[in-house]
DNA sequence: CTGAAAGCGCTTACAG
DNA sequence: CTGAAAGCGCTTACAG
């Protein structure tokens, strides 16, 4: 490997001069600069970041912990974090962690490599085998505790997205607003007989969305139409729940707690040869990429993952800059995305 | 930050002893080991990987260059690379590069951080604005040249996936076999009047697939049914191409050069209220995640991205181990995935 | 404009 | 079983 010393010898100067040229100092005579630049090019010398970091202390890199490449919300967040980081001279290293052990390993990798900051995205341990959601949540919780205890005595800045950790600034999605916007749009379109398909895990944001559904139906005086089917929060769940729902009645519209459920519902409706939206309308939540791919294209409410990533990285930069953050949370605004299914 | 020296002082031993304990040497008295372990726990000391790397030279990390989180083939490759790496004590850092400058920056980040190896996945520069595919390819090519020139004088192992770089071992997808398996399955199902929808870029694997289509139709004596529609290789292209195709005739089956095209074709067929597959069958290529989400679910041929990632990392480990690789290429076997659209 | 010295936090190689 | 010395490749802080 070519080192700074090698280049220095070739040029007949001290390593310090090479360092100055590399770092763009203007305290170098033009003629020596030229000589050095040439030698660098010839030798293919590139500064050893490892050595530089060791002395400088900071690494100009931040680590991102996330789960599941298939959840587009997460890759959207990742993507915009990277974008903002890159623009500001930071590199990001990310770790896709799907179990406790792996997460611990990745955290230690980040810490051992002295990342300047860590952004924690929603973690879903063992979600590839979605057999036991509750257990997955428990494992996530266990890691979050480990994370908290480990990180509090290290010099890293931390920001989370949709994740609550003591003393950590969080970028929160607005699940309540998402449900509200979906319901409002259905009301505006004149639907009264609106059913809901929800996850069978009645906690967290699922519960929030159900609450919105119930309350807004009551406010409108549509109590008699209230009808909720529950299943797993994935396409298959949407398939089955819609099947059961159609066994009871054909509502004018269905509010699905997320897009995967909605996509499943769409499939079942198509199978029954009902026309969407004239015979039955469907609205989702999240705005995943697939919404563009369904037949008909799915109307939904975006949780604005890209914005979340952008804000997360911006807040991180502030922390890294020694600034204090206002409050403890930033709530991401949501957006109704009108397509064809309503 | 707690350093090895701090812990040493607390324990009244030399840093060397701490290092031995941390690295699991058994040349340490049991009593001192205990003392040290306790001090480590109390202080929250964690070895500075940066310092360790500087002296050891290797980093036990490999870098992966890729583009586009939305192409599931790539995230699948990434995912299995990470899996194999993790099992073998390696960490992976990946960079999502979508233009030349960003790619150069990421490469330098990898090199500067002295990664032990680099895996290059298919690169698609500027693909988010797919306006000019040819230009994107040119930019990719430009980077690949920069990559080649830069890397050849560094001490890194390199493996590519579906990418040709001089002297570099490549994991190749078998596009020809994919097309062959799709066509064969349609023939087995008794279809004769088979159309094809292809990309309007008639080079690379697109050309390979078209060649297979033409040749196999001829071999069967179905020349008179040959009919090719071309458009961009995305869902919208599939929409439009299918629309044009249906304006001419309703073939028994359509071979789509990739799944995105097929998904678009499916949508258009649904819009025309034709029944799939009884009135018209559709087969894709690649096996992306969405194939499960279409109505009906898309029959396709998997390019086996996960296997590609696994093999790539395994070969990388061999290189890192100082072994020579047989030949210059590994061709990934493909797999027919039967669902509902044929 | 340039350089000598010291040090970042570890490990290697040797000595005992 | 333990430690002193040297060094990994840089940069900081100082001197000139």
XYZ file of C-alpha atoms (C1' of nucleotides) in Angstrom:
716
model
C 0.000 0.000 0.000
C 1.190 3.485 -0.831
C 1.450 5.675 2.251
C 1.879 9.348 2.789
C 5.509 8.683 3.604
C 6.118 7.043 0.232
C 4.757 10.029 -1.588
C 6.765 12.362 0.615
C 10.001 10.559 -0.232
C 9.275 10.667 -3.933
C 8.708 14.397 -3.766
C 11.562 15.044 -1.386
C 9.311 16.774 1.130
C 7.884 15.884 4.526
C 4.642 13.952 5.012
C 3.176 17.136 6.418
C 3.340 18.767 3.012
C 1.564 15.855 1.394
C -1.099 16.059 4.056
C -1.535 19.745 3.314
C -1.974 19.151 -0.379
C -4.408 16.308 0.168
C -6.498 18.403 2.521
C -6.512 21.424 0.273
C -4.523 23.769 2.473
C -3.273 26.831 0.615
C -0.126 26.994 2.674
C 1.747 25.158 -0.052
C 3.891 26.619 -2.788
C 2.245 26.143 -6.151
C 5.235 24.303 -7.583
C 5.410 21.777 -4.752
C 1.678 21.283 -4.891
C 1.974 20.338 -8.534
C 4.825 17.962 -7.858
C 2.879 16.317 -5.051
C -0.330 16.015 -7.057
C 1.595 14.313 -9.804
C 3.229 11.855 -7.442
C -0.165 11.078 -5.933
C -1.595 10.334 -9.321
C 1.338 8.211 -10.352
C 1.444 6.134 -7.219
C -2.318 5.810 -6.873
C -1.934 6.998 -3.297
C -5.133 7.452 -1.388
C -5.245 8.642 2.207
C -5.917 5.951 4.748
C -9.208 7.020 6.287
C -8.624 4.625 9.123
C -5.508 6.471 10.195
C -7.140 9.812 9.684
C -10.108 8.842 11.758
C -7.952 7.520 14.537
C -6.387 10.883 15.045
C -9.376 13.038 14.223
C -11.787 11.159 16.390
C -14.796 11.597 14.164
C -15.600 9.372 11.248
C -17.977 11.444 9.141
C -20.172 8.417 8.905
C -23.453 7.577 10.485
C -24.985 4.163 10.968
C -28.575 3.215 10.256
C -30.291 0.245 11.843
C -33.311 -1.124 10.020
C -35.168 -4.313 9.196
C -36.630 -5.710 6.044
C -35.682 -4.533 2.588
C -39.159 -5.457 1.375
C -40.985 -2.811 3.313
C -40.780 0.097 0.985
C -41.360 2.575 3.773
C -37.979 1.603 5.197
C -36.058 1.723 1.954
C -37.630 5.107 1.270
C -36.396 6.340 4.631
C -32.964 4.867 3.986
C -32.837 6.433 0.581
C -33.508 9.950 1.739
C -31.207 9.611 4.727
C -28.443 8.701 2.296
C -29.309 11.588 0.047
C -29.126 14.195 2.783
C -26.037 12.602 4.292
C -24.210 12.552 0.993
C -24.964 16.198 0.336
C -23.449 17.055 3.674
C -20.286 15.053 3.321
C -21.378 12.129 5.422
C -21.366 8.500 4.459
C -23.916 6.133 5.823
C -23.479 2.509 6.644
C -26.654 0.611 7.249
C -27.383 -2.712 8.803
C -30.387 -4.837 8.023
C -31.016 -6.583 11.332
C -33.592 -9.293 11.644
C -32.872 -10.792 15.001
C -31.595 -9.720 18.390
C -28.136 -11.162 18.007
C -27.612 -9.643 14.608
C -28.803 -6.292 15.872
C -26.370 -6.393 18.778
C -23.572 -7.313 16.403
C -24.408 -4.439 14.089
C -24.647 -1.953 16.899
C -21.224 -3.012 18.089
C -19.899 -2.732 14.576
C -21.164 0.837 14.408
C -19.822 1.730 17.822
C -16.517 -0.008 17.267
C -16.128 1.906 14.060
C -16.880 5.112 15.878
C -19.760 6.277 13.770
C -20.695 9.825 14.659
C -24.370 9.041 14.884
C -26.918 6.260 14.727
C -30.406 6.448 13.272
C -32.760 3.692 14.343
C -35.597 2.868 11.963
C -38.605 0.753 12.877
C -37.211 -2.633 13.796
C -39.017 -5.843 13.012
C -37.160 -8.788 14.403
C -37.835 -12.187 12.885
C -40.471 -10.689 10.668
C -39.586 -12.892 7.744
C -41.317 -15.659 9.556
C -44.237 -13.594 10.719
C -45.542 -16.468 12.755
C -45.508 -14.725 16.067
C -45.789 -10.987 15.810
C -45.989 -10.447 19.534
C -42.783 -12.332 20.087
C -41.121 -10.305 17.362
C -42.199 -7.129 19.104
C -40.839 -8.451 22.373
C -37.490 -9.186 20.781
C -37.417 -5.707 19.304
C -38.164 -4.276 22.720
C -35.369 -6.312 24.235
C -32.930 -4.942 21.712
C -34.133 -1.398 22.233
C -33.318 -1.753 25.909
C -29.893 -3.128 25.123
C -29.443 -0.262 22.717
C -30.401 2.319 25.296
C -28.085 0.933 27.946
C -25.194 0.582 25.547
C -25.470 3.866 23.781
C -26.012 6.119 26.750
C -22.403 5.754 27.808
C -20.989 6.266 24.321
C -20.389 9.486 22.468
C -22.864 9.013 19.644
C -25.811 11.057 18.585
C -29.012 9.100 18.179
C -32.239 9.817 16.312
C -35.098 7.374 15.860
C -37.876 7.015 13.346
C -41.178 5.739 14.708
C -39.455 4.274 17.716
C -39.516 5.443 21.296
C -36.291 5.471 23.270
C -35.779 7.541 26.394
C -34.159 10.922 25.779
C -33.950 10.312 22.042
C -35.459 12.585 19.417
C -38.052 10.717 17.387
C -39.496 11.241 13.932
C -43.077 10.064 14.326
C -45.524 9.012 11.663
C -49.011 10.369 11.995
C -51.086 7.215 11.878
C -54.158 8.883 13.269
C -54.119 11.531 10.581
C -53.639 8.876 7.928
C -56.776 7.078 9.025
C -58.609 10.365 9.311
C -57.731 11.410 5.781
C -58.786 8.047 4.397
C -62.136 8.179 6.158
C -62.731 11.812 5.229
C -62.111 11.084 1.587
C -64.611 8.242 1.655
C -67.151 10.544 3.315
C -66.521 13.266 0.762
C -67.140 10.732 -1.979
C -70.513 10.089 -0.418
C -69.974 6.613 1.007
C -71.886 5.678 4.126
C -71.689 1.919 4.347
C -67.975 1.709 5.067
C -66.315 -1.390 6.497
C -62.812 -1.648 7.903
C -60.204 -4.376 7.593
C -57.661 -4.206 10.357
C -54.827 -6.301 11.722
C -55.760 -8.745 14.436
C -53.140 -7.154 16.664
C -55.194 -4.565 18.346
C -52.461 -2.325 19.665
C -50.149 0.463 18.564
C -51.092 2.221 15.377
C -53.581 -0.497 14.477
C -55.616 0.494 17.497
C -55.229 4.166 16.617
C -56.638 3.608 13.168
C -59.538 1.557 14.434
C -60.352 4.266 16.919
C -60.478 6.821 14.131
C -62.720 4.551 12.088
C -65.184 4.006 14.900
C -65.270 7.576 15.999
C -65.679 9.125 12.568
C -68.436 6.665 11.677
C -70.254 7.607 14.857
C -69.793 11.303 14.274
C -71.388 10.957 10.866
C -74.228 8.939 12.300
C -73.280 5.817 10.388
C -73.033 3.510 13.414
C -75.284 0.933 11.848
C -72.759 0.339 9.057
C -69.828 -0.283 11.375
C -68.211 -3.578 10.474
C -64.651 -4.658 11.174
C -62.842 -7.718 9.896
C -59.490 -8.633 11.413
C -56.663 -10.780 10.108
C -52.893 -10.603 9.760
C -51.703 -7.287 8.391
C -50.486 -8.692 5.087
C -51.884 -9.464 1.674
C -53.094 -12.896 2.702
C -54.897 -11.341 5.622
C -56.572 -8.928 3.233
C -57.579 -11.858 1.024
C -59.218 -13.741 3.831
C -60.790 -10.788 5.595
C -62.354 -9.550 2.369
C -63.676 -13.024 1.661
C -65.381 -13.106 5.048
C -66.665 -9.583 4.628
C -68.247 -10.380 1.262
C -69.859 -13.400 2.893
C -71.784 -10.964 5.067
C -72.469 -8.044 2.758
C -71.103 -5.831 0.026
C -70.239 -2.518 1.656
C -69.921 0.610 -0.462
C -66.337 1.073 0.611
C -63.610 -0.570 2.665
C -60.964 1.206 4.687
C -57.913 -1.056 4.921
C -55.462 -0.349 7.728
C -52.510 -0.707 5.364
C -51.765 -1.177 1.686
C -50.856 -4.834 1.895
C -54.250 -5.614 3.362
C -55.816 -3.440 0.685
C -53.988 -5.240 -2.099
C -55.264 -8.544 -0.753
C -58.772 -7.114 -0.562
C -58.517 -5.910 -4.149
C -57.568 -9.388 -5.306
C -60.524 -10.986 -3.600
C -62.906 -8.384 -4.982
C -61.558 -8.970 -8.485
C -62.039 -12.679 -7.987
C -65.682 -12.030 -7.153
C -65.989 -10.029 -10.380
C -67.152 -6.926 -8.591
C -66.252 -3.617 -10.197
C -64.022 -1.239 -8.294
C -64.882 1.441 -7.261
C -68.436 1.540 -8.603
C -69.624 -1.563 -6.764
C -67.130 -1.413 -3.924
C -64.387 1.104 -3.220
C -61.119 0.386 -1.422
C -58.710 2.747 0.284
C -55.381 1.843 1.863
C -52.771 3.419 4.091
C -48.992 3.911 3.616
C -48.542 4.358 -0.126
C -46.159 1.565 -0.949
C -44.751 1.191 -4.444
C -47.152 -1.628 -5.323
C -50.113 0.726 -5.152
C -49.244 1.725 -8.681
C -49.268 -1.886 -9.764
C -52.623 -3.095 -8.663
C -55.724 -3.269 -10.824
C -57.208 -0.771 -10.312
C -54.450 1.379 -8.856
C -54.884 1.820 -5.151
C -55.987 5.091 -3.602
C -54.257 5.511 -0.267
C -52.756 7.914 2.254
C -48.983 8.278 2.214
C -47.140 8.109 5.501
C -44.401 10.113 3.809
C -41.454 7.884 4.520
C -39.078 9.939 2.384
C -39.825 13.051 4.351
C -39.246 11.129 7.562
C -35.789 10.087 6.371
C -34.930 13.596 5.320
C -35.968 15.084 8.625
C -34.183 12.344 10.548
C -30.883 13.067 8.847
C -31.328 16.809 9.143
C -31.894 16.500 12.861
C -28.881 14.239 13.085
C -26.749 16.877 11.389
C -27.937 19.411 13.932
C -26.987 17.137 16.801
C -23.610 16.485 15.214
C -23.241 20.221 14.969
C -23.688 20.554 18.685
C -27.128 22.134 18.397
C -29.987 21.293 20.709
C -33.201 20.007 19.175
C -36.552 21.559 19.950
C -38.790 19.165 21.814
C -38.551 15.424 21.547
C -40.518 14.645 18.430
C -41.259 15.664 14.867
C -44.555 14.493 13.457
C -44.519 13.817 9.733
C -47.435 15.210 7.783
C -49.385 12.750 5.649
C -50.816 13.009 2.156
C -53.884 11.651 0.406
C -52.908 9.907 -2.830
C -55.851 9.639 -5.177
C -55.672 6.848 -7.729
C -58.423 4.620 -9.061
C -59.851 2.440 -6.312
C -62.154 5.032 -4.750
C -14.007 7.710 25.437
C -12.724 4.795 27.461
C -9.477 3.410 26.055
C -7.519 0.259 26.657
C -5.133 2.319 28.743
C -7.899 3.457 31.074
C -8.977 -0.091 31.723
C -5.351 -1.132 32.210
C -4.826 1.517 34.859
C -7.961 0.528 36.719
C -6.827 -3.069 36.817
C -3.217 -2.241 37.534
C -1.971 -4.189 34.544
C -0.549 -3.300 31.155
C -2.689 -2.588 28.077
C -1.319 -5.798 26.629
C -3.191 -7.829 29.202
C -6.441 -6.063 28.415
C -5.862 -6.732 24.752
C -5.333 -10.400 25.518
C -8.556 -10.657 27.452
C -10.530 -8.822 24.802
C -9.186 -11.072 22.096
C -9.798 -14.239 24.043
C -6.194 -15.303 24.507
C -5.800 -17.988 27.151
C -2.434 -16.654 28.208
C -4.105 -14.787 31.058
C -4.438 -15.836 34.670
C -8.038 -16.563 35.513
C -8.098 -14.058 38.329
C -6.765 -11.202 36.251
C -9.147 -12.075 33.449
C -12.034 -11.738 35.838
C -10.786 -8.436 37.118
C -10.364 -7.125 33.606
C -13.756 -8.331 32.437
C -15.347 -6.552 35.350
C -13.537 -3.324 34.633
C -14.601 -3.535 31.002
C -18.187 -3.970 31.975
C -18.079 -1.153 34.482
C -16.426 1.344 32.204
C -18.370 0.367 29.093
C -15.066 0.016 27.306
C -15.248 -1.206 23.747
C -12.201 -1.718 21.578
C -11.634 0.966 18.987
C -11.942 -0.929 15.723
C -10.337 1.964 13.922
C -7.141 1.563 15.882
C -7.252 -2.177 15.568
C -7.707 -1.972 11.840
C -4.889 0.466 11.449
C -2.428 -1.984 12.871
C -3.960 -5.162 11.531
C -4.400 -3.927 8.003
C -7.608 -5.809 7.294
C -11.014 -4.569 8.215
C -13.201 -7.663 8.135
C -15.682 -5.675 6.137
C -16.658 -5.789 2.529
C -18.327 -3.092 0.484
C -21.209 -3.595 -1.907
C -22.013 -1.187 -4.709
C -25.550 -1.274 -6.051
C -28.317 0.901 -7.437
C -31.983 1.147 -6.748
C -33.640 -0.188 -3.628
C -36.823 -0.730 -5.620
C -35.474 -3.479 -7.788
C -36.097 -6.462 -5.652
C -33.481 -8.517 -7.451
C -30.855 -6.206 -5.987
C -32.160 -6.183 -2.464
C -32.378 -9.949 -2.642
C -28.735 -10.130 -3.645
C -27.810 -7.692 -0.910
C -29.752 -9.644 1.617
C -28.033 -12.925 0.961
C -24.609 -11.328 0.731
C -25.192 -9.930 4.196
C -26.368 -13.262 5.468
C -23.301 -15.152 4.294
C -20.976 -12.356 5.378
C -22.452 -12.222 8.858
C -22.097 -15.963 9.322
C -18.443 -15.659 8.458
C -17.625 -12.783 10.738
C -17.670 -10.113 8.081
C -19.645 -6.915 8.100
C -20.902 -5.398 4.907
C -21.307 -1.762 4.097
C -23.291 -1.002 1.017
C -23.690 2.058 -1.092
C -26.699 2.851 -3.198
C -25.183 4.787 -6.075
C -27.340 6.452 -8.652
C -24.944 8.654 -10.522
C -21.310 8.663 -11.539
C -20.140 11.131 -8.941
C -21.876 9.353 -6.131
C -20.428 6.049 -7.279
C -16.916 7.463 -7.311
C -17.448 8.891 -3.858
C -18.657 5.571 -2.521
C -15.814 3.658 -4.083
C -13.370 6.020 -2.464
C -15.166 5.655 0.823
C -14.749 1.898 0.577
C -11.127 2.102 -0.444
C -10.285 4.769 2.087
C -11.809 2.624 4.762
C -9.752 -0.300 3.575
C -12.548 -2.750 2.968
C -11.161 -6.201 2.293
C -13.351 -6.725 -0.738
C -15.866 -5.083 -3.012
C -18.850 -6.713 -4.672
C -20.334 -4.810 -7.586
C -23.997 -5.437 -8.338
C -25.728 -4.355 -11.530
C -25.427 -0.600 -11.620
C -28.147 1.615 -13.019
C -27.083 5.203 -13.001
C -29.778 7.869 -13.109
C -32.415 5.205 -13.369
C -34.869 7.072 -11.204
C -35.438 9.349 -14.116
C -35.499 6.652 -16.741
C -35.648 9.217 -19.490
C -32.558 8.126 -21.289
C -31.638 4.534 -20.714
C -28.768 4.575 -23.168
C -27.203 7.508 -21.426
C -27.623 5.761 -18.118
C -25.818 2.740 -19.513
C -23.051 4.964 -20.812
C -22.623 6.536 -17.412
C -22.492 3.104 -15.830
C -19.852 2.075 -18.334
C -17.843 5.177 -17.562
C -17.886 4.341 -13.884
C -16.953 0.736 -14.520
C -13.849 1.955 -16.315
C -12.986 4.289 -13.475
C -13.551 1.392 -11.120
C -11.272 -0.898 -13.066
C -8.456 1.623 -13.245
C -8.741 2.556 -9.603
C -9.098 -0.849 -8.126
C -6.384 -2.628 -10.049
C -3.690 -0.851 -8.089
C -5.324 -1.390 -4.714
C -5.256 -4.445 -2.533
C -8.923 -5.376 -2.644
C -10.669 -8.477 -3.837
C -13.460 -7.861 -6.305
C -16.419 -9.954 -7.405
C -19.220 -8.781 -9.691
C -22.802 -9.826 -10.225
C -24.065 -9.555 -13.787
C -21.344 -7.105 -14.670
C -18.285 -7.617 -16.803
C -14.985 -6.189 -15.646
C -11.645 -7.416 -16.911
C -10.006 -10.066 -14.733
C -12.912 -10.050 -12.281
C -14.940 -13.117 -11.352
C -18.575 -12.617 -12.309
C -21.789 -14.187 -11.103
C -23.927 -14.290 -14.220
C -27.667 -14.598 -14.524
C -28.912 -16.994 -17.134
C -31.251 -14.796 -19.130
C -31.351 -17.175 -22.041
C -32.454 -20.055 -19.859
C -35.078 -17.856 -18.251
C -36.641 -17.084 -21.602
C -36.331 -20.708 -22.636
C -38.129 -21.956 -19.544
C -40.914 -19.434 -20.011
C -41.436 -20.412 -23.631
C -41.229 -24.122 -22.898
C -43.867 -23.842 -20.212
C -46.203 -22.051 -22.617
C -45.603 -24.776 -25.209
C -46.236 -27.513 -22.655
C -49.516 -25.819 -21.794
C -50.464 -26.111 -25.454
C -50.256 -22.478 -26.505
C -49.286 -21.737 -30.094
C -50.307 -18.167 -30.694
C -47.751 -16.586 -28.410
C -46.790 -12.905 -28.557
C -43.857 -11.246 -26.860
C -43.561 -7.885 -25.139
C -39.979 -6.714 -24.931
C -38.068 -3.594 -24.029
C -37.397 -1.187 -26.861
C -33.695 -1.432 -26.068
C -32.693 -4.252 -28.243
C -29.406 -5.154 -26.665
C -27.985 -7.115 -23.762
C -30.311 -9.595 -22.153
C -33.326 -8.073 -23.901
C -31.853 -9.185 -27.188
C -31.043 -12.616 -25.737
C -34.627 -13.130 -24.695
C -35.994 -12.012 -28.014
C -33.651 -14.395 -29.787
C -34.951 -17.269 -27.679
C -38.532 -16.278 -28.439
C -37.978 -16.119 -32.173
C -35.974 -19.301 -32.342
C -38.277 -21.418 -30.225
C -41.344 -20.227 -32.145
C -39.636 -21.198 -35.359
C -38.558 -24.571 -34.049
C -42.134 -25.345 -33.155
C -43.325 -24.189 -36.536
C -45.326 -21.300 -35.117
C -43.676 -18.590 -37.226
C -46.991 -17.227 -38.337
C -47.879 -16.269 -34.763
C -44.717 -14.323 -34.138
C -45.607 -10.862 -32.877
C -43.441 -8.541 -30.814
C -44.442 -5.303 -29.123
C -41.726 -3.076 -27.714
C -41.833 -0.326 -25.096
C -39.922 0.730 -22.004
C -39.164 -2.177 -19.695
C -41.437 -1.001 -16.916
C -45.059 -1.330 -15.913
C -46.137 1.612 -18.045
C -44.429 0.048 -21.021
C -46.337 -3.157 -20.371
C -49.561 -1.152 -20.200
C -49.014 0.505 -23.516
C -47.559 -2.470 -25.357
C -50.447 -4.677 -24.292
C -52.902 -2.043 -25.398
C -51.334 -1.982 -28.844
C -51.173 -5.758 -28.972
C -54.880 -6.105 -28.156
C -55.588 -3.597 -30.897
C -54.187 -6.155 -33.328
C -55.331 -9.461 -31.896
C -55.868 -11.493 -28.762
C -53.028 -14.007 -28.616
C -53.370 -17.137 -26.525
C -50.411 -16.171 -24.428
C -47.874 -13.391 -23.952
C -44.262 -13.781 -22.945
C -43.130 -10.621 -21.173
C -39.404 -9.981 -20.983
C -39.657 -9.028 -17.332
C -42.167 -8.963 -14.502
C -42.751 -5.232 -14.547
C -43.812 -5.420 -18.155
C -45.966 -8.420 -17.285
C -47.641 -6.580 -14.436
C -48.486 -3.739 -16.782
C -49.818 -6.219 -19.321
C -51.974 -7.840 -16.650
C -53.504 -4.490 -15.774
C -54.415 -3.732 -19.338
C -55.905 -7.183 -19.833
C -57.987 -6.750 -16.696
C -59.160 -3.422 -17.960
C -60.349 -5.112 -21.150
C -62.271 -7.600 -18.996
C -60.512 -10.574 -20.506
C -60.090 -13.592 -18.259
C -56.578 -14.722 -17.401
C -55.383 -17.309 -18.254
C -58.353 -18.838 -20.085
C -58.691 -16.071 -22.646
C -55.111 -14.895 -22.554
C -52.178 -16.178 -20.515
C -49.224 -14.104 -19.318
C -45.783 -15.194 -18.186
C -43.034 -12.962 -16.832
C -39.357 -13.159 -16.043
C -37.413 -12.418 -12.814
C -39.819 -13.291 -10.010
C -40.065 -10.032 -8.147
C -42.027 -9.781 -4.924
C -45.010 -8.133 -6.622
C -45.745 -11.295 -8.602
C -47.574 -12.501 -5.521
C -49.647 -9.359 -5.433
C -51.117 -9.202 -8.889
C -54.538 -10.442 -9.891
C -54.133 -13.166 -10.919
C -50.753 -13.979 -9.396
C -48.045 -13.931 -12.007
C -46.392 -17.072 -13.300
C -42.756 -16.329 -14.035
C -39.191 -17.627 -14.121
C -36.976 -16.688 -11.204
C -33.525 -15.361 -11.952
C -32.547 -16.537 -8.492
C -31.127 -13.337 -7.111
C -30.693 -14.760 -3.616
C -28.556 -17.568 -4.930
C -26.480 -15.049 -6.861
C -25.784 -13.097 -3.683
C -24.883 -16.212 -1.778
C -22.456 -17.392 -4.423
C -20.958 -13.922 -4.765
C -20.128 -13.722 -1.080
C -18.858 -17.284 -0.974
C -16.489 -16.582 -3.837
C -15.424 -13.403 -2.108
C -14.583 -15.364 1.026
C -12.455 -17.696 -1.052
C -10.562 -14.787 -2.563
C -10.067 -13.270 0.877
C -8.747 -16.632 1.933
C -6.104 -16.469 -0.743
C -7.678 -19.178 -2.868
C -7.852 -18.994 -6.646
C -11.259 -19.198 -8.272
C -12.039 -21.676 -11.027
C -12.731 -19.930 -14.305
C -14.108 -16.447 -14.550
C -17.825 -16.926 -14.174
C -20.551 -18.740 -12.284
C -23.875 -19.040 -14.043
C -26.892 -19.012 -11.739
C -29.517 -21.628 -12.429
C -33.075 -20.377 -12.967
C -36.417 -21.674 -11.763
C -39.940 -21.764 -13.191
C -42.414 -20.349 -10.683
C -45.938 -21.491 -11.437
C -48.730 -19.274 -10.136
C -52.033 -18.365 -11.741
C -51.493 -16.371 -14.913
C -50.733 -19.301 -17.217
C 5.634 28.146 2.999
C 7.764 23.870 5.435
C 9.029 20.347 8.872
C 10.097 17.742 13.518
C 7.784 15.851 17.347
C 4.146 13.771 19.601
C 0.128 11.166 19.745
C -4.564 8.834 18.227
C -5.629 3.399 20.421
C -4.545 -0.486 19.345
C -1.418 -5.046 18.137
C 2.900 -7.528 16.891
C 7.051 -9.429 18.192
C 9.970 -10.087 21.546
C 11.799 -10.678 26.259
C 11.334 -12.465 30.674
C 1.411 -15.605 32.533
C 2.893 -10.498 31.854
C 4.925 -6.229 29.979
C 8.078 -2.674 27.380
C 8.985 -1.111 22.882
C 7.905 -0.106 18.359
C 4.820 0.894 14.808
C 0.244 1.095 11.886
C -0.625 6.093 8.739
C -2.193 9.857 9.581
C -2.949 14.974 11.896
C -2.366 18.582 15.519
C 0.243 22.022 17.460
C 4.138 24.209 17.394
C 8.462 26.270 15.654
C 10.864 28.477 12.198
